[in-house]
mmCIF file of N, CA and C and ligand atoms in Angstrom:
data_model
loop_
_atom_site.group_PDB
_atom_site.id
_atom_site.type_symbol
_atom_site.label_atom_id
_atom_site.label_comp_id
_atom_site.label_asym_id
_atom_site.label_seq_id
_atom_site.Cartn_x
_atom_site.Cartn_y
_atom_site.Cartn_z
ATOM 1 N N MET A 1 15.181 8.472 7.626
ATOM 2 C CA MET A 1 14.181 7.377 7.726
ATOM 3 C C MET A 1 12.753 7.940 7.748
ATOM 4 N N PHE A 2 12.471 8.872 8.691
ATOM 5 C CA PHE A 2 11.135 9.455 8.807
ATOM 6 C C PHE A 2 11.172 10.928 8.450
ATOM 7 N N SER A 3 10.002 11.426 8.049
ATOM 8 C CA SER A 3 9.879 12.837 7.724
ATOM 9 C C SER A 3 8.824 13.439 8.649
ATOM 10 N N SER A 4 9.143 14.603 9.226
ATOM 11 C CA SER A 4 8.153 15.236 10.103
ATOM 12 C C SER A 4 6.998 15.731 9.241
ATOM 13 N N ASN A 5 5.828 15.768 9.800
ATOM 14 C CA ASN A 5 4.615 16.188 9.073
ATOM 15 C C ASN A 5 4.171 15.218 7.983
ATOM 16 N N CYS A 6 4.677 13.987 8.024
ATOM 17 C CA CYS A 6 4.205 12.978 7.066
ATOM 18 C C CYS A 6 3.273 12.027 7.828
ATOM 19 N N ILE A 7 2.045 11.931 7.349
ATOM 20 C CA ILE A 7 1.042 11.135 8.075
ATOM 21 C C ILE A 7 1.418 9.652 8.114
ATOM 22 N N PHE A 8 2.013 9.136 7.033
ATOM 23 C CA PHE A 8 2.379 7.719 7.038
ATOM 24 C C PHE A 8 3.576 7.468 7.967
ATOM 25 N N CYS A 9 4.516 8.412 8.041
ATOM 26 C CA CYS A 9 5.618 8.262 9.007
ATOM 27 C C CYS A 9 5.063 8.227 10.427
ATOM 28 N N LYS A 10 4.044 9.025 10.677
ATOM 29 C CA LYS A 10 3.434 9.031 12.025
ATOM 30 C C LYS A 10 2.712 7.704 12.281
ATOM 31 N N ILE A 11 2.050 7.170 11.273
ATOM 32 C CA ILE A 11 1.375 5.872 11.422
ATOM 33 C C ILE A 11 2.410 4.777 11.699
ATOM 34 N N ILE A 12 3.497 4.801 10.947
ATOM 35 C CA ILE A 12 4.554 3.780 11.106
ATOM 36 C C ILE A 12 5.144 3.834 12.519
ATOM 37 N N GLN A 13 5.285 5.049 13.048
ATOM 38 C CA GLN A 13 5.841 5.217 14.403
ATOM 39 C C GLN A 13 4.769 5.061 15.489
ATOM 40 N N LYS A 14 3.533 4.717 15.059
ATOM 41 C CA LYS A 14 2.396 4.517 15.983
ATOM 42 C C LYS A 14 2.064 5.794 16.761
ATOM 43 N N GLN A 15 2.343 6.913 16.149
ATOM 44 C CA GLN A 15 1.984 8.190 16.780
ATOM 45 C C GLN A 15 0.534 8.554 16.505
ATOM 46 N N ILE A 16 0.002 8.006 15.400
ATOM 47 C CA ILE A 16 -1.433 8.131 15.158
ATOM 48 C C ILE A 16 -1.982 6.744 14.811
ATOM 49 N N PRO A 17 -3.257 6.503 15.132
ATOM 50 C CA PRO A 17 -3.788 5.151 14.967
ATOM 51 C C PRO A 17 -4.066 4.774 13.517
ATOM 52 N N SER A 18 -4.033 3.485 13.273
ATOM 53 C CA SER A 18 -4.425 2.949 11.960
ATOM 54 C C SER A 18 -4.766 1.484 12.185
ATOM 55 N N THR A 19 -5.407 0.886 11.212
ATOM 56 C CA THR A 19 -5.660 -0.551 11.285
ATOM 57 C C THR A 19 -4.533 -1.254 10.552
ATOM 58 N N ILE A 20 -3.669 -1.877 11.318
ATOM 59 C CA ILE A 20 -2.492 -2.534 10.738
ATOM 60 C C ILE A 20 -2.852 -3.969 10.367
ATOM 61 N N ILE A 21 -2.606 -4.304 9.114
ATOM 62 C CA ILE A 21 -2.904 -5.646 8.602
ATOM 63 C C ILE A 21 -1.668 -6.533 8.704
ATOM 64 N N LYS A 22 -0.510 -5.917 8.489
ATOM 65 C CA LYS A 22 0.731 -6.688 8.429
ATOM 66 C C LYS A 22 1.880 -5.728 8.681
ATOM 67 N N GLU A 23 2.921 -6.231 9.327
ATOM 68 C CA GLU A 23 4.098 -5.388 9.548
ATOM 69 C C GLU A 23 5.344 -6.250 9.467
ATOM 70 N N THR A 24 6.343 -5.780 8.715
ATOM 71 C CA THR A 24 7.629 -6.473 8.640
ATOM 72 C C THR A 24 8.707 -5.443 9.016
ATOM 73 N N GLU A 25 9.956 -5.873 8.914
ATOM 74 C CA GLU A 25 11.067 -4.972 9.227
ATOM 75 C C GLU A 25 11.036 -3.727 8.340
ATOM 76 N N ASP A 26 10.640 -3.927 7.083
ATOM 77 C CA ASP A 26 10.746 -2.837 6.099
ATOM 78 C C ASP A 26 9.425 -2.196 5.703
ATOM 79 N N LEU A 27 8.316 -2.891 5.982
ATOM 80 C CA LEU A 27 7.022 -2.474 5.423
ATOM 81 C C LEU A 27 5.922 -2.500 6.454
ATOM 82 N N ILE A 28 4.889 -1.713 6.163
ATOM 83 C CA ILE A 28 3.658 -1.832 6.943
ATOM 84 C C ILE A 28 2.502 -1.873 5.943
ATOM 85 N N VAL A 29 1.470 -2.631 6.282
ATOM 86 C CA VAL A 29 0.253 -2.660 5.463
ATOM 87 C C VAL A 29 -0.883 -2.216 6.367
ATOM 88 N N ILE A 30 -1.596 -1.171 5.932
ATOM 89 C CA ILE A 30 -2.730 -0.679 6.727
ATOM 90 C C ILE A 30 -3.986 -0.654 5.861
ATOM 91 N N LYS A 31 -5.126 -0.572 6.538
ATOM 92 C CA LYS A 31 -6.393 -0.378 5.822
ATOM 93 C C LYS A 31 -6.488 1.074 5.390
ATOM 94 N N ASP A 32 -6.910 1.297 4.157
ATOM 95 C CA ASP A 32 -7.157 2.667 3.727
ATOM 96 C C ASP A 32 -8.354 3.215 4.505
ATOM 97 N N LEU A 33 -8.224 4.466 4.929
ATOM 98 C CA LEU A 33 -9.275 5.112 5.726
ATOM 99 C C LEU A 33 -10.566 5.279 4.919
ATOM 100 N N TYR A 34 -10.456 5.428 3.624
ATOM 101 C CA TYR A 34 -11.634 5.621 2.752
ATOM 102 C C TYR A 34 -11.646 4.535 1.674
ATOM 103 N N PRO A 35 -12.012 3.308 2.076
ATOM 104 C CA PRO A 35 -11.852 2.171 1.157
ATOM 105 C C PRO A 35 -12.693 2.290 -0.105
ATOM 106 N N LYS A 36 -12.085 1.941 -1.228
ATOM 107 C CA LYS A 36 -12.762 1.961 -2.534
ATOM 108 C C LYS A 36 -13.096 0.544 -3.001
ATOM 109 N N SER A 37 -12.766 -0.438 -2.209
ATOM 110 C CA SER A 37 -13.020 -1.849 -2.504
ATOM 111 C C SER A 37 -13.221 -2.563 -1.172
ATOM 112 N N PRO A 38 -13.843 -3.748 -1.178
ATOM 113 C CA PRO A 38 -13.991 -4.507 0.073
ATOM 114 C C PRO A 38 -12.640 -4.721 0.786
ATOM 115 N N TYR A 39 -11.606 -4.924 0.015
ATOM 116 C CA TYR A 39 -10.253 -4.984 0.583
ATOM 117 C C TYR A 39 -9.449 -3.858 -0.059
ATOM 118 N N HIS A 40 -9.182 -2.822 0.688
ATOM 119 C CA HIS A 40 -8.375 -1.700 0.185
ATOM 120 C C HIS A 40 -7.291 -1.427 1.219
ATOM 121 N N TYR A 41 -6.118 -1.951 0.903
ATOM 122 C CA TYR A 41 -4.988 -1.821 1.809
ATOM 123 C C TYR A 41 -3.927 -0.919 1.178
ATOM 124 N N LEU A 42 -3.095 -0.345 2.029
ATOM 125 C CA LEU A 42 -1.957 0.452 1.555
ATOM 126 C C LEU A 42 -0.683 -0.267 1.970
ATOM 127 N N ILE A 43 0.148 -0.577 0.992
ATOM 128 C CA ILE A 43 1.439 -1.226 1.247
ATOM 129 C C ILE A 43 2.478 -0.109 1.265
ATOM 130 N N ILE A 44 3.094 0.092 2.423
ATOM 131 C CA ILE A 44 3.907 1.294 2.642
ATOM 132 C C ILE A 44 5.297 0.908 3.151
ATOM 133 N N PRO A 45 6.371 1.320 2.464
ATOM 134 C CA PRO A 45 7.704 1.093 3.037
ATOM 135 C C PRO A 45 7.878 1.937 4.296
ATOM 136 N N LYS A 46 8.589 1.417 5.280
ATOM 137 C CA LYS A 46 8.786 2.196 6.511
ATOM 138 C C LYS A 46 9.665 3.415 6.256
ATOM 139 N N LYS A 47 10.609 3.270 5.350
ATOM 140 C CA LYS A 47 11.479 4.408 5.035
ATOM 141 C C LYS A 47 10.692 5.444 4.245
ATOM 142 N N HIS A 48 10.850 6.696 4.613
ATOM 143 C CA HIS A 48 10.149 7.763 3.894
ATOM 144 C C HIS A 48 10.810 7.971 2.531
ATOM 145 N N ILE A 49 10.092 7.527 1.490
ATOM 146 C CA ILE A 49 10.500 7.750 0.095
ATOM 147 C C ILE A 49 9.318 8.466 -0.532
ATOM 148 N N GLU A 50 9.554 9.593 -1.166
ATOM 149 C CA GLU A 50 8.413 10.409 -1.629
ATOM 150 C C GLU A 50 7.558 9.653 -2.644
ATOM 151 N N ASN A 51 8.181 9.134 -3.673
ATOM 152 C CA ASN A 51 7.445 8.356 -4.689
ATOM 153 C C ASN A 51 8.442 7.723 -5.656
ATOM 154 N N LEU A 52 7.912 7.027 -6.643
ATOM 155 C CA LEU A 52 8.769 6.313 -7.597
ATOM 156 C C LEU A 52 9.543 7.260 -8.505
ATOM 157 N N CYS A 53 9.114 8.531 -8.578
ATOM 158 C CA CYS A 53 9.835 9.502 -9.422
ATOM 159 C C CYS A 53 11.235 9.772 -8.877
ATOM 160 N N VAL A 54 11.395 9.615 -7.559
ATOM 161 C CA VAL A 54 12.655 10.045 -6.931
ATOM 162 C C VAL A 54 13.328 8.929 -6.129
ATOM 163 N N ILE A 55 12.826 7.696 -6.263
ATOM 164 C CA ILE A 55 13.432 6.602 -5.496
ATOM 165 C C ILE A 55 14.888 6.422 -5.920
ATOM 166 N N LYS A 56 15.752 6.112 -4.954
ATOM 167 C CA LYS A 56 17.181 5.941 -5.254
ATOM 168 C C LYS A 56 17.454 4.477 -5.620
ATOM 169 N N ASP A 57 18.494 4.282 -6.387
ATOM 170 C CA ASP A 57 18.827 2.902 -6.807
ATOM 171 C C ASP A 57 18.915 1.960 -5.605
ATOM 172 N N GLU A 58 19.546 2.432 -4.543
ATOM 173 C CA GLU A 58 19.743 1.554 -3.376
ATOM 174 C C GLU A 58 18.444 1.297 -2.600
ATOM 175 N N GLU A 59 17.376 1.982 -2.982
ATOM 176 C CA GLU A 59 16.082 1.760 -2.327
ATOM 177 C C GLU A 59 15.167 0.839 -3.155
ATOM 178 N N LEU A 60 15.610 0.490 -4.363
ATOM 179 C CA LEU A 60 14.716 -0.248 -5.277
ATOM 180 C C LEU A 60 14.342 -1.642 -4.771
ATOM 181 N N PHE A 61 15.177 -2.204 -3.892
ATOM 182 C CA PHE A 61 14.866 -3.545 -3.363
ATOM 183 C C PHE A 61 13.496 -3.580 -2.699
ATOM 184 N N ILE A 62 13.052 -2.428 -2.200
ATOM 185 C CA ILE A 62 11.787 -2.385 -1.460
ATOM 186 C C ILE A 62 10.601 -2.735 -2.369
ATOM 187 N N LEU A 63 10.762 -2.459 -3.669
ATOM 188 C CA LEU A 63 9.661 -2.748 -4.603
ATOM 189 C C LEU A 63 9.416 -4.254 -4.689
ATOM 190 N N SER A 64 10.482 -5.012 -4.625
ATOM 191 C CA SER A 64 10.357 -6.465 -4.629
ATOM 192 C C SER A 64 9.642 -6.940 -3.361
ATOM 193 N N LYS A 65 9.983 -6.322 -2.240
ATOM 194 C CA LYS A 65 9.324 -6.693 -0.974
ATOM 195 C C LYS A 65 7.856 -6.292 -0.990
ATOM 196 N N MET A 66 7.555 -5.180 -1.627
ATOM 197 C CA MET A 66 6.153 -4.741 -1.725
ATOM 198 C C MET A 66 5.358 -5.738 -2.582
ATOM 199 N N GLY A 67 5.979 -6.222 -3.652
ATOM 200 C CA GLY A 67 5.323 -7.217 -4.501
ATOM 201 C C GLY A 67 5.098 -8.522 -3.754
ATOM 202 N N GLN A 68 6.086 -8.889 -2.956
ATOM 203 C CA GLN A 68 5.990 -10.123 -2.153
ATOM 204 C C GLN A 68 4.802 -10.034 -1.188
ATOM 205 N N VAL A 69 4.666 -8.884 -0.558
ATOM 206 C CA VAL A 69 3.578 -8.686 0.395
ATOM 207 C C VAL A 69 2.220 -8.698 -0.319
ATOM 208 N N ALA A 70 2.156 -8.139 -1.525
ATOM 209 C CA ALA A 70 0.897 -8.163 -2.293
ATOM 210 C C ALA A 70 0.502 -9.614 -2.591
ATOM 211 N N ARG A 71 1.473 -10.407 -3.006
ATOM 212 C CA ARG A 71 1.204 -11.832 -3.252
ATOM 213 C C ARG A 71 0.711 -12.519 -1.975
ATOM 214 N N ASP A 72 1.376 -12.254 -0.866
ATOM 215 C CA ASP A 72 0.975 -12.893 0.395
ATOM 216 C C ASP A 72 -0.438 -12.476 0.801
ATOM 217 N N LEU A 73 -0.766 -11.202 0.613
ATOM 218 C CA LEU A 73 -2.122 -10.738 0.950
ATOM 219 C C LEU A 73 -3.157 -11.483 0.126
ATOM 220 N N SER A 74 -2.870 -11.694 -1.164
ATOM 221 C CA SER A 74 -3.863 -12.361 -2.023
ATOM 222 C C SER A 74 -4.084 -13.799 -1.566
ATOM 223 N N ILE A 75 -3.047 -14.443 -1.081
ATOM 224 C CA ILE A 75 -3.181 -15.814 -0.566
ATOM 225 C C ILE A 75 -3.932 -15.801 0.775
ATOM 226 N N GLU A 76 -3.602 -14.829 1.620
ATOM 227 C CA GLU A 76 -4.215 -14.777 2.954
ATOM 228 C C GLU A 76 -5.706 -14.419 2.886
ATOM 229 N N ILE A 77 -6.059 -13.506 1.986
ATOM 230 C CA ILE A 77 -7.479 -13.133 1.848
ATOM 231 C C ILE A 77 -8.256 -14.341 1.316
ATOM 232 N N ALA A 78 -7.655 -15.074 0.387
ATOM 233 C CA ALA A 78 -8.305 -16.291 -0.118
ATOM 234 C C ALA A 78 -8.548 -17.269 1.033
ATOM 235 N N ALA A 79 -7.552 -17.453 1.865
ATOM 236 C CA ALA A 79 -7.690 -18.398 2.987
ATOM 237 C C ALA A 79 -8.800 -17.949 3.936
ATOM 238 N N GLN A 80 -8.870 -16.646 4.196
ATOM 239 C CA GLN A 80 -9.942 -16.119 5.078
ATOM 240 C C GLN A 80 -11.322 -16.436 4.501
ATOM 241 N N ASN A 81 -11.392 -16.526 3.171
ATOM 242 C CA ASN A 81 -12.675 -16.774 2.493
ATOM 243 C C ASN A 81 -12.811 -18.237 2.037
ATOM 244 N N ASN A 82 -11.971 -19.094 2.590
ATOM 245 C CA ASN A 82 -12.001 -20.532 2.263
ATOM 246 C C ASN A 82 -11.863 -20.797 0.775
ATOM 247 N N GLN A 83 -11.069 -19.975 0.098
ATOM 248 C CA GLN A 83 -10.810 -20.188 -1.329
ATOM 249 C C GLN A 83 -9.418 -20.777 -1.482
ATOM 250 N N SER A 84 -9.298 -21.745 -2.380
ATOM 251 C CA SER A 84 -7.984 -22.370 -2.556
ATOM 252 C C SER A 84 -7.092 -21.553 -3.490
ATOM 253 N N GLU A 85 -7.695 -20.801 -4.420
ATOM 254 C CA GLU A 85 -6.899 -19.973 -5.348
ATOM 255 C C GLU A 85 -6.683 -18.586 -4.740
ATOM 256 N N PRO A 86 -5.504 -17.978 -4.957
ATOM 257 C CA PRO A 86 -5.295 -16.601 -4.482
ATOM 258 C C PRO A 86 -6.355 -15.667 -5.069
ATOM 259 N N VAL A 87 -6.778 -14.658 -4.307
ATOM 260 C CA VAL A 87 -7.752 -13.707 -4.859
ATOM 261 C C VAL A 87 -7.044 -12.798 -5.867
ATOM 262 N N VAL A 88 -7.825 -12.369 -6.867
ATOM 263 C CA VAL A 88 -7.263 -11.435 -7.842
ATOM 264 C C VAL A 88 -7.270 -10.033 -7.234
ATOM 265 N N PHE A 89 -6.358 -9.196 -7.702
ATOM 266 C CA PHE A 89 -6.249 -7.862 -7.098
ATOM 267 C C PHE A 89 -5.647 -6.875 -8.085
ATOM 268 N N ASN A 90 -5.818 -5.602 -7.771
ATOM 269 C CA ASN A 90 -5.181 -4.520 -8.524
ATOM 270 C C ASN A 90 -4.205 -3.796 -7.596
ATOM 271 N N LEU A 91 -3.092 -3.346 -8.179
ATOM 272 C CA LEU A 91 -2.159 -2.465 -7.480
ATOM 273 C C LEU A 91 -2.200 -1.119 -8.182
ATOM 274 N N VAL A 92 -2.382 -0.064 -7.416
ATOM 275 C CA VAL A 92 -2.394 1.286 -7.990
ATOM 276 C C VAL A 92 -1.331 2.099 -7.267
ATOM 277 N N SER A 93 -0.539 2.819 -8.048
ATOM 278 C CA SER A 93 0.521 3.653 -7.482
ATOM 279 C C SER A 93 0.458 5.025 -8.126
ATOM 280 N N ASN A 94 0.082 6.034 -7.353
ATOM 281 C CA ASN A 94 0.028 7.414 -7.840
ATOM 282 C C ASN A 94 1.349 8.085 -7.501
ATOM 283 N N ASN A 95 2.008 8.600 -8.510
ATOM 284 C CA ASN A 95 3.344 9.180 -8.311
ATOM 285 C C ASN A 95 3.354 10.620 -8.764
ATOM 286 N N GLY A 96 3.201 11.537 -7.804
ATOM 287 C CA GLY A 96 3.163 12.969 -8.102
ATOM 288 C C GLY A 96 1.752 13.514 -7.979
ATOM 289 N N ALA A 97 1.679 14.786 -7.569
ATOM 290 C CA ALA A 97 0.376 15.417 -7.313
ATOM 291 C C ALA A 97 -0.521 15.349 -8.545
ATOM 292 N N ASN A 98 0.022 15.614 -9.727
ATOM 293 C CA ASN A 98 -0.805 15.610 -10.933
ATOM 294 C C ASN A 98 -1.167 14.200 -11.393
ATOM 295 N N ALA A 99 -0.586 13.208 -10.748
ATOM 296 C CA ALA A 99 -0.972 11.811 -11.001
ATOM 297 C C ALA A 99 -1.911 11.318 -9.902
ATOM 298 N N GLY A 100 -2.367 12.241 -9.052
ATOM 299 C CA GLY A 100 -3.357 11.875 -8.037
ATOM 300 C C GLY A 100 -2.790 11.526 -6.676
ATOM 301 N N GLN A 101 -1.470 11.687 -6.494
ATOM 302 C CA GLN A 101 -0.899 11.365 -5.178
ATOM 303 C C GLN A 101 -1.279 12.448 -4.171
ATOM 304 N N SER A 102 -1.767 12.024 -3.004
ATOM 305 C CA SER A 102 -2.146 12.997 -1.973
ATOM 306 C C SER A 102 -1.305 12.849 -0.711
ATOM 307 N N VAL A 103 -0.737 11.669 -0.493
ATOM 308 C CA VAL A 103 0.191 11.477 0.627
ATOM 309 C C VAL A 103 1.564 11.181 0.015
ATOM 310 N N PHE A 104 2.522 12.052 0.318
ATOM 311 C CA PHE A 104 3.813 11.993 -0.393
ATOM 312 C C PHE A 104 4.834 11.129 0.342
ATOM 313 N N HIS A 105 4.379 9.939 0.639
ATOM 314 C CA HIS A 105 5.206 8.855 1.178
ATOM 315 C C HIS A 105 4.781 7.654 0.342
ATOM 316 N N MET A 106 5.722 7.114 -0.416
ATOM 317 C CA MET A 106 5.396 6.101 -1.421
ATOM 318 C C MET A 106 4.517 4.976 -0.848
ATOM 319 N N HIS A 107 3.541 4.554 -1.639
ATOM 320 C CA HIS A 107 2.667 3.450 -1.231
ATOM 321 C C HIS A 107 2.002 2.875 -2.465
ATOM 322 N N TRP A 108 1.576 1.639 -2.337
ATOM 323 C CA TRP A 108 0.748 1.000 -3.359
ATOM 324 C C TRP A 108 -0.611 0.740 -2.748
ATOM 325 N N HIS A 109 -1.644 1.050 -3.521
ATOM 326 C CA HIS A 109 -2.995 0.665 -3.133
ATOM 327 C C HIS A 109 -3.191 -0.787 -3.567
ATOM 328 N N PHE A 110 -3.551 -1.644 -2.639
ATOM 329 C CA PHE A 110 -3.913 -3.037 -2.929
ATOM 330 C C PHE A 110 -5.433 -3.112 -2.859
ATOM 331 N N LEU A 111 -6.048 -3.464 -3.985
ATOM 332 C CA LEU A 111 -7.517 -3.468 -4.078
ATOM 333 C C LEU A 111 -7.998 -4.854 -4.489
ATOM 334 N N ALA A 112 -8.872 -5.425 -3.682
ATOM 335 C CA ALA A 112 -9.410 -6.756 -4.001
ATOM 336 C C ALA A 112 -10.856 -6.832 -3.544
ATOM 337 N N GLY A 113 -11.570 -7.785 -4.132
ATOM 338 C CA GLY A 113 -12.965 -8.007 -3.730
ATOM 339 C C GLY A 113 -13.954 -7.294 -4.612
ATOM 340 N N LYS A 114 -13.474 -6.573 -5.623
ATOM 341 C CA LYS A 114 -14.377 -5.852 -6.523
ATOM 342 C C LYS A 114 -13.651 -5.673 -7.851
ATOM 343 N N ASN A 115 -14.402 -5.776 -8.946
ATOM 344 C CA ASN A 115 -13.814 -5.513 -10.262
ATOM 345 C C ASN A 115 -13.827 -4.011 -10.508
ATOM 346 N N ILE A 116 -12.664 -3.375 -10.413
ATOM 347 C CA ILE A 116 -12.619 -1.903 -10.483
ATOM 348 C C ILE A 116 -12.949 -1.397 -11.889
ATOM 349 N N TYR A 117 -13.008 -2.293 -12.877
ATOM 350 C CA TYR A 117 -13.288 -1.875 -14.264
ATOM 351 C C TYR A 117 -14.781 -1.938 -14.590
ATOM 352 N N LYS A 118 -15.572 -2.411 -13.618
ATOM 353 C CA LYS A 118 -17.018 -2.579 -13.858
ATOM 354 C C LYS A 118 -17.751 -1.245 -13.999
ATOM 355 N N ASP A 119 -17.217 -0.183 -13.356
ATOM 356 C CA ASP A 119 -17.922 1.110 -13.358
ATOM 357 C C ASP A 119 -17.446 2.025 -14.484
ATOM 358 N N GLY A 120 -16.801 1.467 -15.492
ATOM 359 C CA GLY A 120 -16.423 2.280 -16.649
ATOM 360 C C GLY A 120 -14.973 2.718 -16.677
ATOM 361 N N LEU A 121 -14.235 2.488 -15.572
ATOM 362 C CA LEU A 121 -12.809 2.825 -15.586
ATOM 363 C C LEU A 121 -12.099 2.019 -16.663
ATOM 364 N N LYS A 122 -11.249 2.691 -17.463
ATOM 365 C CA LYS A 122 -10.476 1.975 -18.488
ATOM 366 C C LYS A 122 -9.021 2.358 -18.338
ATOM 367 N N LEU A 123 -8.125 1.374 -18.473
ATOM 368 C CA LEU A 123 -6.694 1.682 -18.460
ATOM 369 C C LEU A 123 -6.082 1.176 -19.756
HETATM 370 P P1 LIG B 201 -2.773 8.655 -2.688
HETATM 371 O O1 LIG B 201 -3.888 9.605 -3.039
HETATM 372 O O2 LIG B 201 -2.444 7.685 -3.769
HETATM 373 O O3 LIG B 201 -1.574 9.412 -2.170
HETATM 374 O O4 LIG B 201 -3.351 7.761 -1.523
HETATM 375 C C1 LIG B 201 -3.385 8.172 -0.200
HETATM 376 C C2 LIG B 201 -4.383 7.288 0.479
HETATM 377 O O5 LIG B 201 -4.180 7.391 1.864
HETATM 378 C C3 LIG B 201 -5.860 7.664 0.221
HETATM 379 O O6 LIG B 201 -6.528 6.557 -0.372
HETATM 380 C C4 LIG B 201 -6.393 7.973 1.600
HETATM 381 O O7 LIG B 201 -7.703 7.493 1.777
HETATM 382 C C5 LIG B 201 -5.410 7.253 2.501
HETATM 383 N N1 LIG B 201 -5.250 7.824 3.830
HETATM 384 C C6 LIG B 201 -5.036 9.114 4.159
HETATM 385 N N2 LIG B 201 -4.902 9.240 5.491
HETATM 386 C C7 LIG B 201 -5.006 7.998 6.010
HETATM 387 C C8 LIG B 201 -4.949 7.462 7.333
HETATM 388 N N3 LIG B 201 -4.750 8.245 8.401
HETATM 389 N N4 LIG B 201 -5.110 6.139 7.486
HETATM 390 C C9 LIG B 201 -5.331 5.343 6.410
HETATM 391 N N5 LIG B 201 -5.380 5.780 5.162
HETATM 392 C C10 LIG B 201 -5.233 7.097 4.954
HETATM 393 ZN ZN1 LIG B 202 6.708 9.551 5.465
#
């Protein structure tokens, strides 16, 4: 379930502090320590899975739960801002060191409140 020396496992076990936005049986959502958008959250499965390169078939259900939580966040942020439509957002998932992953416990970056393509980024 947990891996020693993994910062997200320590956050999940409340051994180190974080700003928790949401917590379910399987997932935790925290604020990114170095936000790149007005809303920059990390959607993290509680089970230590390194990344999507090595996820096991029996663990794939978690991706659906992560998507569900992203949808809920977009509705909740809209409500906080008195908007009737869900806010638009980007999900970013870095899988592997050469793909920019720095914490090797699978997570999705949830980014909202800013158009990330405005500064020249192209995908
Ligand atoms: P990645 O580079 O895709 O692995 O993303 C790791 C993210 O974790 C980065 O955006 C970091 O800013 C964030 N991060 C690292 N340590 C913490 C922490 N203690 N609390 C919250 N976010 C963190
Ligand atoms: Zn971990």
